[in-house]
Amino acid sequence: MNFRLVYSVGALAASTFLVGALSPVMAQSPSKPNILFIVSDDTGYGDLGPYGGGEGRGMPTPNIDKLADEGMTFFSFYAQPSCTPGRAAMQTGRIPNRSGMTTVAFQGQGGGLPAAEWTLASVLKRGGYHTYFTGKWHLGESDYALPIAQGYDEMKYVGLYHLNAYTYADPTWFPDMDPKLRAMFQKVTKGSLSGVAGGEVKEDFKINGQYVDTPVIDGKEGVVGIPFFDGYVEKAAVEFLDEAAKKPDEPFFINVNFMKVHQPNMPAPEFEHKSLSKSKYADSVVELDTRIGRIMDKLRETGMDKNTLVFYTTDNGAWQDVYPDAGYTPFRGTKGTLREGGNRVPAIAVWPGKIKPRTKNHDIVGGLDLMATFAATGGVPLPTNDREDKPIIFDSYDMTPILLGSGKSERKSWFYFTENELSPGAIRVNNYKFAFNIRGDNGAETGGLAVDSNLGWKGEEKYVATVPQVFDLWQDPQERYDIFMNNFAERTWMGVVMGEELKTIMATYVKYPPRKLQSFGYTGPITLSNYEKFQWVRDSLAKEGVNITLPSGN
């Protein structure tokens, strides 16, 4: 793999991607395409019609089916294994451990996406784009981490957390919670936020886990329940498109992030029992599909669809360990694991006159590649320095050759990470996947062993083998047959290839050190023997104490 500061191919010469962060903003051009980026939450690869789901799963998705008919469907598109790293990777074009966004701090703990990071919005603003964000953010709650501090001109109805977080302060969900703890959650949990860059942030209303829709009560801030929140996200997107249509000479980038279909799945009342299966998850998928359809209808109604790149995807694999009210993937594993089921996700791109209708693509690409792709689409050079003028590396490949049918992706590999890993837990090169770190019973989160019962690596003191698992993802996409030492399909020679990939990425950390982690997960017990042997353990205990992560849900 050829690791460079910026990966770029296509209409722009590679040399144009080597300008510094302080380059002047490029002149606006009415011919620049608009970009509509839609992200759903925890949506399973097999839930949607273009991937064999839809009606066959008891949840018709006619609007997403229409996107596939009009554009390109990706079948080897990768996210990260959970919400925060998945969203950070898409926003920054960098693997999450570089930005420190492998998980996010709990509500009330502050932190978030470092101010030095570039985002899709801050890069596109340099190309004259008007930028707008609505819906789930989940990249921190500190002022510097909010969308309007990260390149977005405006944010409307923004949710800072995963949906579960809005139930913690709700006494009807957890009546056994200590009243003092509940009071703390009620105090620190921020509701829906709106604001403009450089201005004050307004809390529109609180969010709870009830079927209630009272955004204003007696002229004051009210409460909106989880079932209704996505209706506000849809409203914000539609209103933005109406306003954007009045400014045809100003290109726009709008990022729409639905809360559906993260747990708890509580469909809006008008969608209850509207799916074929009548389950909460299926009803929520129907709701998601309908809201996407309404946004697309507005885009077409304004005529802006002809000059707009639309990209739809989700943040991570399906959350399967909440069966039966859960997403589906034909792959092994679930959200939170390095298996395909936790990382391979649906993705569809539509660009009239540019992307051929009903196109299917199997290149190895992913959310990381949206940065270079959107930048190339908008004619904006990617920076070589971060927003604090220090050298920066992107892990993003330009996908425009794929979209335009002029070539293949330069990406030949994908690195899989979970939580605290600096080295990848698995690597895919072409059709082969090496799985090094299969989470086991060492206390680390697994994302649900019920759907991935191969324990594999069990912690440092139980690690007795150096042999990874190897899978041919063309012949065995479900990762059932380990062929590393198989007598008939032995592929031990692939270790050389994977070793080179690992060496290449690890070398980048020397020149471009990762930022401080924004939240720490559980890394195992502090043993008495290590306490007695190592001074650094005693120093760390005295300075930082013991950290046991709170429920992540992300």
Coordinates of N, CA, C and O in Angstrom, one line a residue, residues 330-423:
P330 N -25.6 -10.1 6.7 CA -25.3 -11.5 6.3 C -23.9 -11.9 6.8 O -23.6 -13.1 6.6
F331 N -23.2 -11.0 7.4 CA -21.8 -11.3 7.7 C -21.7 -11.8 9.2 O -22.7 -11.7 10.0
R332 N -20.5 -12.2 9.5 CA -20.3 -12.6 10.9 C -20.0 -11.4 11.8 O -19.4 -10.4 11.4
G333 N -20.5 -11.5 13.0 CA -20.2 -10.4 14.0 C -21.2 -9.3 13.9 O -22.1 -9.3 13.2
T334 N -20.9 -8.3 14.8 CA -21.9 -7.2 15.0 C -21.1 -6.0 15.3 O -19.9 -5.9 15.4
K335 N -21.9 -4.9 15.5 CA -21.3 -3.6 15.9 C -20.4 -3.8 17.1 O -20.7 -4.6 18.0
G336 N -19.2 -3.2 17.1 CA -18.3 -3.3 18.2 C -17.2 -4.4 18.0 O -16.3 -4.5 18.8
T337 N -17.3 -5.2 16.9 CA -16.3 -6.2 16.6 C -15.6 -5.8 15.4 O -16.0 -5.0 14.6
L338 N -14.4 -6.5 15.1 CA -13.7 -6.3 13.9 C -14.1 -7.2 12.8 O -13.5 -7.2 11.7
R339 N -15.2 -8.0 13.0 CA -15.7 -8.8 11.9 C -16.4 -8.0 10.9 O -16.7 -6.8 11.1
E340 N -16.7 -8.6 9.7 CA -17.3 -7.9 8.6 C -18.7 -7.3 9.1 O -19.0 -6.2 8.6
G341 N -19.4 -8.0 9.9 CA -20.7 -7.5 10.3 C -20.6 -6.2 11.1 O -21.6 -5.5 11.2
G342 N -19.5 -6.0 11.7 CA -19.4 -4.7 12.5 C -18.9 -3.6 11.7 O -18.9 -2.4 12.1
N343 N -18.4 -3.8 10.5 CA -17.6 -2.8 9.7 C -18.1 -2.6 8.3 O -18.0 -1.5 7.7
R344 N -18.7 -3.7 7.6 CA -19.1 -3.5 6.2 C -20.5 -3.0 6.3 O -21.4 -3.6 6.9
V345 N -20.8 -1.9 5.6 CA -22.1 -1.2 5.7 C -22.7 -0.8 4.3 O -21.9 -0.8 3.3
P346 N -23.9 -0.5 4.3 CA -24.5 0.0 3.0 C -24.1 1.4 2.7 O -23.8 2.2 3.6
A347 N -24.0 1.7 1.4 CA -23.6 3.0 0.9 C -24.1 3.1 -0.5 O -23.9 2.2 -1.3
I348 N -24.7 4.3 -0.8 CA -25.2 4.6 -2.2 C -24.9 6.0 -2.5 O -25.0 6.9 -1.7
A349 N -24.5 6.2 -3.8 CA -24.2 7.5 -4.3 C -25.0 7.8 -5.5 O -25.2 7.0 -6.4
V350 N -25.5 9.0 -5.6 CA -26.4 9.5 -6.8 C -25.8 10.8 -7.2 O -25.6 11.7 -6.4
W351 N -25.6 10.9 -8.5 CA -25.1 12.2 -9.1 C -25.6 12.2 -10.6 O -24.9 11.7 -11.5
P352 N -26.8 12.8 -10.8 CA -27.3 12.7 -12.2 C -26.4 13.3 -13.3 O -25.7 14.3 -13.1
G353 N -26.3 12.5 -14.3 CA -25.4 12.9 -15.4 C -23.9 12.5 -15.2 O -23.1 12.6 -16.1
K354 N -23.6 12.1 -14.0 CA -22.2 11.8 -13.6 C -22.1 10.3 -13.3 O -21.2 9.6 -13.8
I355 N -22.9 9.8 -12.4 CA -22.9 8.4 -12.0 C -24.0 7.7 -12.8 O -25.1 8.1 -12.8
K356 N -23.6 6.6 -13.4 CA -24.6 5.8 -14.2 C -25.6 5.1 -13.3 O -25.2 4.6 -12.3
P357 N -26.8 5.1 -13.7 CA -27.9 4.5 -12.9 C -27.6 3.0 -12.7 O -27.0 2.4 -13.6
R358 N -28.1 2.5 -11.6 CA -28.1 1.0 -11.4 C -26.7 0.4 -11.5 O -26.5 -0.7 -12.0
T359 N -25.7 1.2 -11.0 CA -24.3 0.7 -11.0 C -24.0 0.0 -9.7 O -24.4 0.4 -8.6
K360 N -23.3 -1.1 -9.8 CA -22.8 -1.8 -8.6 C -21.3 -1.8 -8.5 O -20.6 -2.0 -9.5
N361 N -20.8 -1.5 -7.3 CA -19.3 -1.4 -7.2 C -18.9 -2.3 -6.0 O -19.5 -2.4 -5.0
H362 N -17.7 -3.0 -6.2 CA -17.2 -3.9 -5.3 C -15.8 -3.5 -4.8 O -15.1 -4.3 -4.2
D363 N -15.3 -2.3 -5.1 CA -14.0 -1.8 -4.7 C -14.0 -1.7 -3.2 O -15.0 -1.4 -2.6
I364 N -12.8 -1.9 -2.6 CA -12.6 -1.6 -1.2 C -12.6 -0.1 -0.9 O -11.6 0.5 -1.3
V365 N -13.6 0.4 -0.4 CA -13.7 1.9 -0.1 C -14.4 2.0 1.3 O -14.8 1.0 1.8
G366 N -14.5 3.2 1.7 CA -15.2 3.4 3.0 C -15.4 4.8 3.4 O -15.0 5.8 2.7
G367 N -15.9 5.0 4.6 CA -16.2 6.4 5.1 C -15.0 7.3 5.2 O -15.1 8.5 5.0
L368 N -13.8 6.7 5.4 CA -12.6 7.5 5.4 C -12.4 8.2 4.1 O -11.8 9.3 4.0
D369 N -12.9 7.6 3.0 CA -12.6 8.2 1.7 C -13.5 9.3 1.3 O -13.4 9.9 0.2
L370 N -14.5 9.7 2.1 CA -15.4 10.8 1.8 C -14.7 12.1 1.8 O -15.0 13.0 1.0
M371 N -13.7 12.3 2.7 CA -13.0 13.5 2.7 C -12.3 13.8 1.4 O -12.5 14.9 0.8
A372 N -11.5 12.9 0.9 CA -10.8 13.2 -0.4 C -11.8 13.3 -1.6 O -11.6 14.1 -2.5
T373 N -12.9 12.5 -1.5 CA -13.9 12.5 -2.5 C -14.6 13.8 -2.6 O -14.8 14.4 -3.7
F374 N -15.1 14.2 -1.5 CA -15.9 15.5 -1.4 C -15.0 16.7 -1.8 O -15.4 17.6 -2.5
A375 N -13.7 16.6 -1.3 CA -12.8 17.7 -1.6 C -12.5 17.8 -3.1 O -12.5 18.9 -3.7
A376 N -12.3 16.6 -3.7 CA -12.1 16.6 -5.2 C -13.3 17.1 -5.9 O -13.2 17.8 -6.9
T377 N -14.5 16.6 -5.5 CA -15.7 17.0 -6.1 C -15.9 18.6 -6.1 O -16.4 19.2 -7.1
G378 N -15.5 19.2 -5.0 CA -15.6 20.6 -4.8 C -14.4 21.4 -5.3 O -14.4 22.6 -5.2
G379 N -13.4 20.7 -5.8 CA -12.2 21.3 -6.3 C -11.4 22.0 -5.2 O -10.8 23.1 -5.4
V380 N -11.4 21.4 -4.0 CA -10.7 21.9 -2.9 C -9.4 21.1 -2.6 O -9.6 19.9 -2.3
P381 N -8.3 21.7 -2.6 CA -7.1 20.9 -2.2 C -7.1 20.5 -0.7 O -7.5 21.3 0.2
L382 N -6.8 19.3 -0.4 CA -6.7 18.9 1.0 C -5.5 19.5 1.7 O -4.4 19.6 1.1
P383 N -5.6 20.0 2.9 CA -4.5 20.6 3.6 C -3.3 19.6 3.9 O -3.6 18.4 4.1
T384 N -2.1 20.1 4.1 CA -1.0 19.3 4.5 C -0.7 19.6 6.0 O 0.0 18.9 6.6
N385 N -1.3 20.7 6.5 CA -1.1 21.0 7.9 C -2.5 21.0 8.6 O -3.5 21.3 7.9
D386 N -2.6 20.7 9.9 CA -3.8 20.8 10.6 C -4.2 22.2 10.9 O -3.5 23.1 10.5
R387 N -5.3 22.4 11.6 CA -5.8 23.7 11.9 C -5.0 24.5 12.9 O -5.2 25.6 13.2
E388 N -3.9 23.8 13.5 CA -3.0 24.4 14.3 C -1.6 24.5 13.7 O -0.6 24.7 14.3
D389 N -1.6 24.3 12.3 CA -0.5 24.5 11.4 C 0.6 23.4 11.7 O 1.8 23.7 11.5
K390 N 0.2 22.2 12.1 CA 1.2 21.1 12.3 C 0.9 20.1 11.2 O -0.2 19.9 10.8
P391 N 1.9 19.4 10.8 CA 1.7 18.4 9.7 C 0.6 17.4 10.0 O 0.5 17.0 11.1
I392 N -0.1 17.1 9.0 CA -1.3 16.1 9.2 C -1.3 15.1 8.1 O -0.8 15.4 6.9
I393 N -1.7 13.9 8.4 CA -1.8 12.8 7.4 C -3.3 12.4 7.3 O -4.0 12.4 8.3
F394 N -3.8 12.2 6.1 CA -5.1 11.7 5.9 C -5.1 10.3 5.4 O -4.1 9.9 4.8
D395 N -6.1 9.5 5.7 CA -6.2 8.1 5.3 C -7.3 8.0 4.3 O -8.0 7.0 4.3
S396 N -7.4 8.9 3.4 CA -8.6 9.1 2.5 C -8.2 9.0 1.1 O -7.2 9.6 0.6
Y397 N -8.9 8.2 0.3 CA -8.7 8.0 -1.1 C -9.8 8.6 -1.9 O -11.0 8.4 -1.5
D398 N -9.5 9.3 -3.0 CA -10.5 10.0 -3.8 C -11.3 8.9 -4.6 O -10.7 8.1 -5.3
M399 N -12.6 8.8 -4.4 CA -13.5 7.9 -5.1 C -14.1 8.4 -6.4 O -14.9 7.7 -7.0
T400 N -13.8 9.6 -6.8 CA -14.4 10.2 -8.0 C -14.2 9.3 -9.2 O -15.1 9.2 -10.1
P401 N -13.0 8.7 -9.4 CA -12.9 7.9 -10.6 C -13.9 6.7 -10.6 O -14.4 6.3 -11.7
I402 N -14.2 6.2 -9.4 CA -15.2 5.1 -9.3 C -16.6 5.7 -9.7 O -17.3 5.2 -10.5
L403 N -16.9 6.9 -9.1 CA -18.2 7.5 -9.3 C -18.4 7.8 -10.8 O -19.5 7.6 -11.3
L404 N -17.4 8.3 -11.4 CA -17.5 8.8 -12.8 C -17.2 7.7 -13.8 O -17.4 7.9 -15.0
G405 N -16.9 6.5 -13.3 CA -16.6 5.4 -14.2 C -15.3 5.5 -15.0 O -15.2 4.9 -16.1
S406 N -14.4 6.4 -14.5 CA -13.1 6.6 -15.2 C -12.0 5.7 -14.7 O -10.9 5.8 -15.3
G407 N -12.2 5.0 -13.6 CA -11.1 4.2 -13.1 C -11.5 3.5 -11.8 O -12.7 3.5 -11.4
K408 N -10.5 2.8 -11.3 CA -10.7 2.0 -10.0 C -10.2 2.8 -8.8 O -9.5 3.8 -9.0
S409 N -10.5 2.4 -7.6 CA -10.0 3.0 -6.4 C -8.5 2.6 -6.3 O -8.2 1.5 -6.6
E410 N -7.7 3.5 -5.8 CA -6.3 3.2 -5.5 C -6.2 2.4 -4.2 O -5.2 1.8 -3.9
R411 N -7.3 2.4 -3.4 CA -7.2 1.7 -2.2 C -7.2 0.2 -2.4 O -8.1 -0.3 -3.1
K412 N -6.3 -0.5 -1.8 CA -6.2 -2.0 -1.9 C -6.4 -2.6 -0.5 O -6.4 -3.9 -0.5
S413 N -6.4 -1.8 0.5 CA -6.5 -2.5 1.9 C -7.4 -1.7 2.8 O -7.7 -0.5 2.5
W414 N -7.8 -2.3 3.9 CA -8.6 -1.7 4.9 C -8.1 -2.1 6.3 O -7.8 -3.3 6.5
F415 N -8.0 -1.2 7.2 CA -7.5 -1.5 8.6 C -8.7 -1.5 9.5 O -9.5 -0.5 9.5
Y416 N -8.9 -2.5 10.3 CA -10.0 -2.6 11.3 C -9.4 -2.3 12.7 O -8.4 -2.9 13.1
F417 N -10.1 -1.4 13.4 CA -9.7 -1.0 14.7 C -10.9 -1.1 15.7 O -12.0 -0.9 15.3
T418 N -10.6 -1.4 17.0 CA -11.6 -1.3 18.0 C -11.0 -0.6 19.2 O -9.8 -0.9 19.6
E419 N -11.7 0.3 19.8 CA -11.4 1.1 21.0 C -9.9 1.5 21.1 O -9.5 2.4 20.4
N420 N -9.1 0.8 21.9 CA -7.8 1.3 22.3 C -6.7 0.8 21.4 O -5.5 1.0 21.8
E421 N -7.0 0.3 20.2 CA -5.9 -0.3 19.4 C -5.2 0.8 18.6 O -5.7 1.6 17.9
L422 N -3.8 0.7 18.7 CA -3.0 1.5 17.8 C -2.7 0.7 16.6 O -2.7 1.3 15.5
S423 N -2.3 -0.5 16.8 CA -2.1 -1.4 15.6 C -3.5 -2.0 15.3 O -4.3 -2.2 16.2

